Amino acid sequence: AAALLGEPSPGFWARRLRRAAGLEEGPAPPPEPEFGSLAHRLALLGLRVPPGREAAAYPAVLAAGGLLGLAGALALGLPLLPALGGAGVGVLAARAFVNSRVAALRRRLERELPAALHRIAALMALSASPVELLRAASSTLLMADPDSPLGRELSEAAQRVASEGPAAWERLMERARLISPSLELLYYQLFRFSQAGGAQFAEALRASAAAQARLLDARERARGKGDAAISSLRIIALVMVGLLTFLVVDPVYSPVVRSLPGQILVAAAFLAMAAGYWLISGMVEDVL
């Protein structure tokens, strides 16, 4: 009768009560996107889109950057063609901002690796279980920083090894290859430790931690020099925008800038500036 009247069945209310009491699990959360994928980059911006919709959301983000660049150029009083060049700069800036979130997350994770390696190496004398080692290292990192990317990564790795067994190590190493070679090496060492054990693996992890610390120190110094070069490019870009604003406002040079050849030249200068910034910043990221 309840079904004929459109009312919920008794089983419906029983399931609701069991779920409220914690006796029945709710719907499974959506799987985490692959590191560095388009869905992952959008998630780092706070944009959770349904699976399969990433290809539509990403152009929308780029278009928003282009509209901001266009609005800024028009607010400076630039003519239409230079303003379209400003829109192109906005698109490239939005693209660089989206990609920079992944690079920043990778840098945070790599900074935490030496301490995690030392922690795991110290605990190898007390536990022969790689799962327990991963859990101990992840809990230490998450206690110090609840948003620790390495803490979440190691916690997820421990869960996968505990549920899937030795077969999970290969998939973990494949995933770590996209994140950091040092993380891949850690998973490989733990995999070998799970097979053979022995104090030599603790010594290898300590040596790896020391080498990783030296590598990160050298990379930070190189990154400082690269950031200085990119900051110089930003200063040059700001000077150029200020100069163009002056030329547009000045009654003597304004007719030249607003002419068709002048507009084409200014738009080309905008695009060349954006392309040069994108090229040099990409070269810096590839080296580091």
PDB file of C-alpha atoms in Angstrom:
ATOM      1  CA  ALA A   1       0.000   0.000   0.000  1.00  0.00           C
ATOM      2  CA  ALA A   2       2.848   2.377   0.826  1.00  0.00           C
ATOM      3  CA  ALA A   3       4.352   1.736  -2.588  1.00  0.00           C
ATOM      4  CA  LEU A   4       0.964   2.373  -4.301  1.00  0.00           C
ATOM      5  CA  LEU A   5       0.578   5.658  -2.426  1.00  0.00           C
ATOM      6  CA  GLY A   6       4.097   6.757  -3.344  1.00  0.00           C
ATOM      7  CA  GLU A   7       5.310   6.636   0.273  1.00  0.00           C
ATOM      8  CA  PRO A   8       8.755   5.339   1.202  1.00  0.00           C
ATOM      9  CA  SER A   9       8.847   1.664   2.096  1.00  0.00           C
ATOM     10  CA  PRO A  10       9.839   0.519   5.625  1.00  0.00           C
ATOM     11  CA  GLY A  11      13.147  -0.656   4.172  1.00  0.00           C
ATOM     12  CA  PHE A  12      13.879   2.910   3.074  1.00  0.00           C
ATOM     13  CA  TRP A  13      13.522   4.251   6.614  1.00  0.00           C
ATOM     14  CA  ALA A  14      15.527   1.339   7.999  1.00  0.00           C
ATOM     15  CA  ARG A  15      18.403   2.161   5.663  1.00  0.00           C
ATOM     16  CA  ARG A  16      18.212   5.838   6.634  1.00  0.00           C
ATOM     17  CA  LEU A  17      18.370   4.961  10.347  1.00  0.00           C
ATOM     18  CA  ARG A  18      21.273   2.561   9.821  1.00  0.00           C
ATOM     19  CA  ARG A  19      23.176   5.186   7.840  1.00  0.00           C
ATOM     20  CA  ALA A  20      22.518   7.863  10.496  1.00  0.00           C
ATOM     21  CA  ALA A  21      23.787   5.491  13.188  1.00  0.00           C
ATOM     22  CA  GLY A  22      26.945   4.781  11.188  1.00  0.00           C
ATOM     23  CA  LEU A  23      26.005   1.132  10.621  1.00  0.00           C
ATOM     24  CA  GLU A  24      25.756   1.508   6.869  1.00  0.00           C
ATOM     25  CA  GLU A  25      28.186   3.386   4.677  1.00  0.00           C
ATOM     26  CA  GLY A  26      26.943   6.063   2.340  1.00  0.00           C
ATOM     27  CA  PRO A  27      27.818   6.375  -1.326  1.00  0.00           C
ATOM     28  CA  ALA A  28      31.483   5.890  -2.087  1.00  0.00           C
ATOM     29  CA  PRO A  29      33.365   9.161  -2.650  1.00  0.00           C
ATOM     30  CA  PRO A  30      34.531   9.839  -6.212  1.00  0.00           C
ATOM     31  CA  PRO A  31      38.055   8.588  -6.964  1.00  0.00           C
ATOM     32  CA  GLU A  32      40.914  11.051  -6.671  1.00  0.00           C
ATOM     33  CA  PRO A  33      42.106  12.330 -10.056  1.00  0.00           C
ATOM     34  CA  GLU A  34      45.500  11.268 -11.336  1.00  0.00           C
ATOM     35  CA  PHE A  35      48.334  13.550 -10.299  1.00  0.00           C
ATOM     36  CA  GLY A  36      48.992  16.243 -12.894  1.00  0.00           C
ATOM     37  CA  SER A  37      45.911  15.404 -14.941  1.00  0.00           C
ATOM     38  CA  LEU A  38      43.524  18.113 -16.082  1.00  0.00           C
ATOM     39  CA  ALA A  39      41.003  17.077 -13.426  1.00  0.00           C
ATOM     40  CA  HIS A  40      43.738  17.302 -10.770  1.00  0.00           C
ATOM     41  CA  ARG A  41      44.816  20.779 -11.907  1.00  0.00           C
ATOM     42  CA  LEU A  42      41.225  22.007 -11.810  1.00  0.00           C
ATOM     43  CA  ALA A  43      40.715  20.437  -8.369  1.00  0.00           C
ATOM     44  CA  LEU A  44      43.739  22.348  -7.052  1.00  0.00           C
ATOM     45  CA  LEU A  45      41.935  25.531  -8.106  1.00  0.00           C
ATOM     46  CA  GLY A  46      38.884  24.450  -6.095  1.00  0.00           C
ATOM     47  CA  LEU A  47      36.931  23.414  -9.210  1.00  0.00           C
ATOM     48  CA  ARG A  48      35.388  19.969  -8.797  1.00  0.00           C
ATOM     49  CA  VAL A  49      33.839  19.060 -12.130  1.00  0.00           C
ATOM     50  CA  PRO A  50      32.051  15.795 -12.995  1.00  0.00           C
ATOM     51  CA  PRO A  51      34.236  13.184 -14.712  1.00  0.00           C
ATOM     52  CA  GLY A  52      34.375  13.775 -18.439  1.00  0.00           C
ATOM     53  CA  ARG A  53      33.591  17.497 -18.151  1.00  0.00           C
ATOM     54  CA  GLU A  54      37.185  18.646 -17.661  1.00  0.00           C
ATOM     55  CA  ALA A  55      37.645  19.373 -21.359  1.00  0.00           C
ATOM     56  CA  ALA A  56      34.797  21.887 -21.168  1.00  0.00           C
ATOM     57  CA  ALA A  57      35.775  23.463 -17.829  1.00  0.00           C
ATOM     58  CA  TYR A  58      39.403  24.160 -18.794  1.00  0.00           C
ATOM     59  CA  PRO A  59      38.551  26.399 -21.804  1.00  0.00           C
ATOM     60  CA  ALA A  60      36.122  28.256 -19.542  1.00  0.00           C
ATOM     61  CA  VAL A  61      38.981  29.044 -17.124  1.00  0.00           C
ATOM     62  CA  LEU A  62      41.169  30.219 -20.010  1.00  0.00           C
ATOM     63  CA  ALA A  63      38.311  32.316 -21.385  1.00  0.00           C
ATOM     64  CA  ALA A  64      37.864  33.946 -17.976  1.00  0.00           C
ATOM     65  CA  GLY A  65      41.547  34.895 -18.006  1.00  0.00           C
ATOM     66  CA  GLY A  66      41.177  36.299 -21.513  1.00  0.00           C
ATOM     67  CA  LEU A  67      38.166  38.372 -20.496  1.00  0.00           C
ATOM     68  CA  LEU A  68      40.081  39.775 -17.523  1.00  0.00           C
ATOM     69  CA  GLY A  69      42.990  40.682 -19.795  1.00  0.00           C
ATOM     70  CA  LEU A  70      40.627  42.310 -22.284  1.00  0.00           C
ATOM     71  CA  ALA A  71      38.845  44.258 -19.550  1.00  0.00           C
ATOM     72  CA  GLY A  72      42.161  45.445 -18.116  1.00  0.00           C
ATOM     73  CA  ALA A  73      43.415  46.585 -21.528  1.00  0.00           C
ATOM     74  CA  LEU A  74      40.181  48.458 -22.252  1.00  0.00           C
ATOM     75  CA  ALA A  75      40.303  50.037 -18.793  1.00  0.00           C
ATOM     76  CA  LEU A  76      43.746  51.426 -19.689  1.00  0.00           C
ATOM     77  CA  GLY A  77      42.189  53.024 -22.757  1.00  0.00           C
ATOM     78  CA  LEU A  78      43.949  50.826 -25.322  1.00  0.00           C
ATOM     79  CA  PRO A  79      42.364  50.466 -28.773  1.00  0.00           C
ATOM     80  CA  LEU A  80      40.661  47.259 -29.872  1.00  0.00           C
ATOM     81  CA  LEU A  81      43.599  45.380 -31.410  1.00  0.00           C
ATOM     82  CA  PRO A  82      45.983  45.981 -28.479  1.00  0.00           C
ATOM     83  CA  ALA A  83      43.119  45.073 -26.165  1.00  0.00           C
ATOM     84  CA  LEU A  84      42.805  41.752 -28.006  1.00  0.00           C
ATOM     85  CA  GLY A  85      46.533  41.289 -27.444  1.00  0.00           C
ATOM     86  CA  GLY A  86      45.852  41.867 -23.742  1.00  0.00           C
ATOM     87  CA  ALA A  87      43.199  39.146 -23.920  1.00  0.00           C
ATOM     88  CA  GLY A  88      45.837  36.774 -25.290  1.00  0.00           C
ATOM     89  CA  VAL A  89      48.112  37.681 -22.409  1.00  0.00           C
ATOM     90  CA  GLY A  90      45.253  36.912 -20.012  1.00  0.00           C
ATOM     91  CA  VAL A  91      44.751  33.469 -21.567  1.00  0.00           C
ATOM     92  CA  LEU A  92      48.447  32.626 -21.224  1.00  0.00           C
ATOM     93  CA  ALA A  93      48.474  33.942 -17.649  1.00  0.00           C
ATOM     94  CA  ALA A  94      45.479  31.760 -16.736  1.00  0.00           C
ATOM     95  CA  ARG A  95      47.169  28.727 -18.297  1.00  0.00           C
ATOM     96  CA  ALA A  96      50.400  29.395 -16.397  1.00  0.00           C
ATOM     97  CA  PHE A  97      48.465  29.850 -13.136  1.00  0.00           C
ATOM     98  CA  VAL A  98      46.638  26.527 -13.555  1.00  0.00           C
ATOM     99  CA  ASN A  99      49.862  24.658 -14.294  1.00  0.00           C
ATOM    100  CA  SER A 100      51.734  26.351 -11.452  1.00  0.00           C
ATOM    101  CA  ARG A 101      49.445  24.742  -8.856  1.00  0.00           C
ATOM    102  CA  VAL A 102      50.781  21.293  -9.714  1.00  0.00           C
ATOM    103  CA  ALA A 103      54.397  22.501  -9.644  1.00  0.00           C
ATOM    104  CA  ALA A 104      53.863  24.131  -6.242  1.00  0.00           C
ATOM    105  CA  LEU A 105      52.305  20.946  -4.854  1.00  0.00           C
ATOM    106  CA  ARG A 106      55.223  18.876  -6.157  1.00  0.00           C
ATOM    107  CA  ARG A 107      57.718  21.243  -4.510  1.00  0.00           C
ATOM    108  CA  ARG A 108      55.908  21.009  -1.170  1.00  0.00           C
ATOM    109  CA  LEU A 109      55.913  17.230  -1.356  1.00  0.00           C
ATOM    110  CA  GLU A 110      59.616  17.037  -2.206  1.00  0.00           C
ATOM    111  CA  ARG A 111      60.539  19.344   0.681  1.00  0.00           C
ATOM    112  CA  GLU A 112      58.904  16.885   3.080  1.00  0.00           C
ATOM    113  CA  LEU A 113      60.642  13.802   1.674  1.00  0.00           C
ATOM    114  CA  PRO A 114      63.992  13.980   3.549  1.00  0.00           C
ATOM    115  CA  ALA A 115      62.315  14.077   6.986  1.00  0.00           C
ATOM    116  CA  ALA A 116      59.987  11.224   5.986  1.00  0.00           C
ATOM    117  CA  LEU A 117      62.935   9.146   4.759  1.00  0.00           C
ATOM    118  CA  HIS A 118      64.795   9.662   8.048  1.00  0.00           C
ATOM    119  CA  ARG A 119      61.658   8.730   9.990  1.00  0.00           C
ATOM    120  CA  ILE A 120      61.103   5.521   8.009  1.00  0.00           C
ATOM    121  CA  ALA A 121      64.786   4.546   8.259  1.00  0.00           C
ATOM    122  CA  ALA A 122      64.716   5.022  12.043  1.00  0.00           C
ATOM    123  CA  LEU A 123      61.592   2.866  12.392  1.00  0.00           C
ATOM    124  CA  MET A 124      62.926  -0.006  10.281  1.00  0.00           C
ATOM    125  CA  ALA A 125      64.672  -1.407  13.347  1.00  0.00           C
ATOM    126  CA  LEU A 126      61.337  -1.602  15.174  1.00  0.00           C
ATOM    127  CA  SER A 127      58.968  -2.802  12.447  1.00  0.00           C
ATOM    128  CA  ALA A 128      59.386  -5.052   9.430  1.00  0.00           C
ATOM    129  CA  SER A 129      56.025  -4.040   7.948  1.00  0.00           C
ATOM    130  CA  PRO A 130      56.181  -1.425   5.156  1.00  0.00           C
ATOM    131  CA  VAL A 131      52.515  -0.628   5.790  1.00  0.00           C
ATOM    132  CA  GLU A 132      53.261   0.297   9.398  1.00  0.00           C
ATOM    133  CA  LEU A 133      56.260   2.349   8.296  1.00  0.00           C
ATOM    134  CA  LEU A 134      54.154   4.289   5.799  1.00  0.00           C
ATOM    135  CA  ARG A 135      51.411   4.851   8.373  1.00  0.00           C
ATOM    136  CA  ALA A 136      53.880   6.083  10.988  1.00  0.00           C
ATOM    137  CA  ALA A 137      55.543   8.493   8.561  1.00  0.00           C
ATOM    138  CA  SER A 138      52.203   9.792   7.248  1.00  0.00           C
ATOM    139  CA  SER A 139      50.772  10.299  10.753  1.00  0.00           C
ATOM    140  CA  THR A 140      53.869  12.300  11.754  1.00  0.00           C
ATOM    141  CA  LEU A 141      53.560  14.521   8.689  1.00  0.00           C
ATOM    142  CA  LEU A 142      49.808  15.011   9.084  1.00  0.00           C
ATOM    143  CA  MET A 143      50.148  15.863  12.759  1.00  0.00           C
ATOM    144  CA  ALA A 144      52.633  18.593  11.874  1.00  0.00           C
ATOM    145  CA  ASP A 145      50.582  19.805   8.894  1.00  0.00           C
ATOM    146  CA  PRO A 146      47.051  18.465   8.241  1.00  0.00           C
ATOM    147  CA  ASP A 147      47.383  19.582   4.611  1.00  0.00           C
ATOM    148  CA  SER A 148      50.695  17.795   4.059  1.00  0.00           C
ATOM    149  CA  PRO A 149      50.685  16.445   0.476  1.00  0.00           C
ATOM    150  CA  LEU A 150      53.283  13.783   1.286  1.00  0.00           C
ATOM    151  CA  GLY A 151      51.348  12.758   4.399  1.00  0.00           C
ATOM    152  CA  ARG A 152      48.206  12.169   2.345  1.00  0.00           C
ATOM    153  CA  GLU A 153      50.197  10.361  -0.345  1.00  0.00           C
ATOM    154  CA  LEU A 154      51.871   7.977   2.124  1.00  0.00           C
ATOM    155  CA  SER A 155      48.594   7.355   3.954  1.00  0.00           C
ATOM    156  CA  GLU A 156      46.888   6.409   0.689  1.00  0.00           C
ATOM    157  CA  ALA A 157      49.854   4.199  -0.240  1.00  0.00           C
ATOM    158  CA  ALA A 158      49.594   2.366   3.090  1.00  0.00           C
ATOM    159  CA  GLN A 159      45.890   1.735   2.527  1.00  0.00           C
ATOM    160  CA  ARG A 160      46.487   0.407  -0.973  1.00  0.00           C
ATOM    161  CA  VAL A 161      49.276  -1.958   0.106  1.00  0.00           C
ATOM    162  CA  ALA A 162      47.190  -3.190   3.043  1.00  0.00           C
ATOM    163  CA  SER A 163      44.157  -3.900   0.843  1.00  0.00           C
ATOM    164  CA  GLU A 164      45.801  -5.027  -2.416  1.00  0.00           C
ATOM    165  CA  GLY A 165      48.965  -6.688  -1.180  1.00  0.00           C
ATOM    166  CA  PRO A 166      52.343  -6.729  -2.968  1.00  0.00           C
ATOM    167  CA  ALA A 167      50.677  -6.071  -6.344  1.00  0.00           C
ATOM    168  CA  ALA A 168      50.029  -2.472  -5.220  1.00  0.00           C
ATOM    169  CA  TRP A 169      53.725  -1.547  -5.236  1.00  0.00           C
ATOM    170  CA  GLU A 170      54.007  -1.530  -9.016  1.00  0.00           C
ATOM    171  CA  ARG A 171      51.021   0.809  -9.376  1.00  0.00           C
ATOM    172  CA  LEU A 172      52.361   3.031  -6.603  1.00  0.00           C
ATOM    173  CA  MET A 173      55.715   3.331  -8.377  1.00  0.00           C
ATOM    174  CA  GLU A 174      53.974   4.180 -11.648  1.00  0.00           C
ATOM    175  CA  ARG A 175      52.003   6.925  -9.900  1.00  0.00           C
ATOM    176  CA  ALA A 176      55.095   8.228  -8.089  1.00  0.00           C
ATOM    177  CA  ARG A 177      56.932   8.473 -11.415  1.00  0.00           C
ATOM    178  CA  LEU A 178      54.560  11.330 -12.308  1.00  0.00           C
ATOM    179  CA  ILE A 179      55.097  13.067  -8.975  1.00  0.00           C
ATOM    180  CA  SER A 180      58.750  12.772  -7.984  1.00  0.00           C
ATOM    181  CA  PRO A 181      61.617  10.356  -8.791  1.00  0.00           C
ATOM    182  CA  SER A 182      62.579  10.438  -5.116  1.00  0.00           C
ATOM    183  CA  LEU A 183      59.123   9.218  -4.099  1.00  0.00           C
ATOM    184  CA  GLU A 184      59.369   6.424  -6.669  1.00  0.00           C
ATOM    185  CA  LEU A 185      62.729   5.419  -5.183  1.00  0.00           C
ATOM    186  CA  LEU A 186      61.189   5.351  -1.693  1.00  0.00           C
ATOM    187  CA  TYR A 187      58.419   2.986  -2.846  1.00  0.00           C
ATOM    188  CA  TYR A 188      60.965   0.762  -4.583  1.00  0.00           C
ATOM    189  CA  GLN A 189      63.118   0.556  -1.454  1.00  0.00           C
ATOM    190  CA  LEU A 190      60.103  -0.286   0.695  1.00  0.00           C
ATOM    191  CA  PHE A 191      59.062  -2.933  -1.818  1.00  0.00           C
ATOM    192  CA  ARG A 192      62.516  -4.507  -1.660  1.00  0.00           C
ATOM    193  CA  PHE A 193      62.449  -4.222   2.136  1.00  0.00           C
ATOM    194  CA  SER A 194      59.133  -6.107   2.213  1.00  0.00           C
ATOM    195  CA  GLN A 195      60.756  -8.918   0.221  1.00  0.00           C
ATOM    196  CA  ALA A 196      64.165  -9.227   1.861  1.00  0.00           C
ATOM    197  CA  GLY A 197      64.313  -7.041   4.970  1.00  0.00           C
ATOM    198  CA  GLY A 198      67.596  -6.305   6.667  1.00  0.00           C
ATOM    199  CA  ALA A 199      69.468  -3.357   8.129  1.00  0.00           C
ATOM    200  CA  GLN A 200      71.049  -2.490   4.773  1.00  0.00           C
ATOM    201  CA  PHE A 201      67.781  -0.935   3.626  1.00  0.00           C
ATOM    202  CA  ALA A 202      67.757   1.425   6.597  1.00  0.00           C
ATOM    203  CA  GLU A 203      71.261   2.540   5.670  1.00  0.00           C
ATOM    204  CA  ALA A 204      70.177   2.998   2.042  1.00  0.00           C
ATOM    205  CA  LEU A 205      67.232   5.132   3.144  1.00  0.00           C
ATOM    206  CA  ARG A 206      69.464   7.304   5.333  1.00  0.00           C
ATOM    207  CA  ALA A 207      71.850   7.832   2.428  1.00  0.00           C
ATOM    208  CA  SER A 208      68.895   8.605   0.156  1.00  0.00           C
ATOM    209  CA  ALA A 209      67.565  11.157   2.656  1.00  0.00           C
ATOM    210  CA  ALA A 210      70.943  12.905   2.839  1.00  0.00           C
ATOM    211  CA  ALA A 211      71.264  12.957  -0.963  1.00  0.00           C
ATOM    212  CA  GLN A 212      67.701  14.242  -1.310  1.00  0.00           C
ATOM    213  CA  ALA A 213      68.400  17.061   1.157  1.00  0.00           C
ATOM    214  CA  ARG A 214      71.488  18.115  -0.826  1.00  0.00           C
ATOM    215  CA  LEU A 215      69.562  17.921  -4.097  1.00  0.00           C
ATOM    216  CA  LEU A 216      66.717  20.034  -2.756  1.00  0.00           C
ATOM    217  CA  ASP A 217      69.159  22.617  -1.433  1.00  0.00           C
ATOM    218  CA  ALA A 218      70.821  22.902  -4.857  1.00  0.00           C
ATOM    219  CA  ARG A 219      67.455  23.079  -6.597  1.00  0.00           C
ATOM    220  CA  GLU A 220      66.239  25.816  -4.265  1.00  0.00           C
ATOM    221  CA  ARG A 221      69.323  27.901  -5.061  1.00  0.00           C
ATOM    222  CA  ALA A 222      68.786  27.350  -8.783  1.00  0.00           C
ATOM    223  CA  ARG A 223      65.084  28.132  -8.396  1.00  0.00           C
ATOM    224  CA  GLY A 224      65.970  31.401  -6.691  1.00  0.00           C
ATOM    225  CA  LYS A 225      68.027  32.443  -9.710  1.00  0.00           C
ATOM    226  CA  GLY A 226      65.241  31.381 -12.064  1.00  0.00           C
ATOM    227  CA  ASP A 227      62.652  33.293 -10.046  1.00  0.00           C
ATOM    228  CA  ALA A 228      64.890  36.361 -10.194  1.00  0.00           C
ATOM    229  CA  ALA A 229      64.972  36.114 -14.002  1.00  0.00           C
ATOM    230  CA  ILE A 230      61.191  35.736 -14.167  1.00  0.00           C
ATOM    231  CA  SER A 231      60.749  38.699 -11.799  1.00  0.00           C
ATOM    232  CA  SER A 232      62.869  40.779 -14.177  1.00  0.00           C
ATOM    233  CA  LEU A 233      60.539  39.799 -17.009  1.00  0.00           C
ATOM    234  CA  ARG A 234      57.545  40.898 -14.948  1.00  0.00           C
ATOM    235  CA  ILE A 235      59.159  44.261 -14.252  1.00  0.00           C
ATOM    236  CA  ILE A 236      59.857  44.733 -17.969  1.00  0.00           C
ATOM    237  CA  ALA A 237      56.233  43.854 -18.741  1.00  0.00           C
ATOM    238  CA  LEU A 238      54.939  46.378 -16.210  1.00  0.00           C
ATOM    239  CA  VAL A 239      57.229  49.060 -17.637  1.00  0.00           C
ATOM    240  CA  MET A 240      55.936  48.266 -21.112  1.00  0.00           C
ATOM    241  CA  VAL A 241      52.294  48.507 -19.980  1.00  0.00           C
ATOM    242  CA  GLY A 242      53.026  51.837 -18.301  1.00  0.00           C
ATOM    243  CA  LEU A 243      54.721  53.129 -21.440  1.00  0.00           C
ATOM    244  CA  LEU A 244      51.799  52.093 -23.642  1.00  0.00           C
ATOM    245  CA  THR A 245      49.362  53.739 -21.251  1.00  0.00           C
ATOM    246  CA  PHE A 246      51.363  56.950 -21.482  1.00  0.00           C
ATOM    247  CA  LEU A 247      51.402  56.794 -25.286  1.00  0.00           C
ATOM    248  CA  VAL A 248      47.627  56.263 -25.425  1.00  0.00           C
ATOM    249  CA  VAL A 249      46.908  59.160 -23.076  1.00  0.00           C
ATOM    250  CA  ASP A 250      49.468  61.593 -24.496  1.00  0.00           C
ATOM    251  CA  PRO A 251      47.827  63.822 -27.161  1.00  0.00           C
ATOM    252  CA  VAL A 252      50.970  63.827 -29.318  1.00  0.00           C
ATOM    253  CA  TYR A 253      51.486  60.050 -29.589  1.00  0.00           C
ATOM    254  CA  SER A 254      47.862  58.931 -29.213  1.00  0.00           C
ATOM    255  CA  PRO A 255      47.002  59.240 -32.952  1.00  0.00           C
ATOM    256  CA  VAL A 256      50.006  57.067 -33.839  1.00  0.00           C
ATOM    257  CA  VAL A 257      49.073  54.341 -31.330  1.00  0.00           C
ATOM    258  CA  ARG A 258      45.425  54.409 -32.374  1.00  0.00           C
ATOM    259  CA  SER A 259      46.233  54.088 -36.080  1.00  0.00           C
ATOM    260  CA  LEU A 260      45.908  50.631 -37.635  1.00  0.00           C
ATOM    261  CA  PRO A 261      49.683  50.007 -37.977  1.00  0.00           C
ATOM    262  CA  GLY A 262      50.214  51.260 -34.429  1.00  0.00           C
ATOM    263  CA  GLN A 263      47.517  48.950 -33.072  1.00  0.00           C
ATOM    264  CA  ILE A 264      49.007  45.965 -34.915  1.00  0.00           C
ATOM    265  CA  LEU A 265      52.467  46.784 -33.538  1.00  0.00           C
ATOM    266  CA  VAL A 266      51.210  47.124 -29.965  1.00  0.00           C
ATOM    267  CA  ALA A 267      49.173  43.893 -30.179  1.00  0.00           C
ATOM    268  CA  ALA A 268      52.199  42.037 -31.570  1.00  0.00           C
ATOM    269  CA  ALA A 269      54.346  43.436 -28.751  1.00  0.00           C
ATOM    270  CA  PHE A 270      51.849  42.164 -26.176  1.00  0.00           C
ATOM    271  CA  LEU A 271      51.799  38.678 -27.669  1.00  0.00           C
ATOM    272  CA  ALA A 272      55.595  38.554 -28.063  1.00  0.00           C
ATOM    273  CA  MET A 273      55.996  39.582 -24.428  1.00  0.00           C
ATOM    274  CA  ALA A 274      53.570  36.869 -23.262  1.00  0.00           C
ATOM    275  CA  ALA A 275      55.176  34.210 -25.478  1.00  0.00           C
ATOM    276  CA  GLY A 276      58.659  35.109 -24.198  1.00  0.00           C
ATOM    277  CA  TYR A 277      57.522  34.938 -20.585  1.00  0.00           C
ATOM    278  CA  TRP A 278      55.852  31.556 -21.175  1.00  0.00           C
ATOM    279  CA  LEU A 279      58.937  30.184 -22.968  1.00  0.00           C
ATOM    280  CA  ILE A 280      61.454  31.293 -20.341  1.00  0.00           C
ATOM    281  CA  SER A 281      59.328  30.172 -17.382  1.00  0.00           C
ATOM    282  CA  GLY A 282      58.855  26.790 -19.085  1.00  0.00           C
ATOM    283  CA  MET A 283      62.606  26.454 -19.557  1.00  0.00           C
ATOM    284  CA  VAL A 284      63.187  27.240 -15.870  1.00  0.00           C
ATOM    285  CA  GLU A 285      60.634  24.621 -14.777  1.00  0.00           C
ATOM    286  CA  ASP A 286      62.136  21.998 -17.105  1.00  0.00           C
ATOM    287  CA  VAL A 287      65.619  22.547 -15.675  1.00  0.00           C
ATOM    288  CA  LEU A 288      64.371  22.364 -12.080  1.00  0.00           C
TER     289      LEU A 288
END
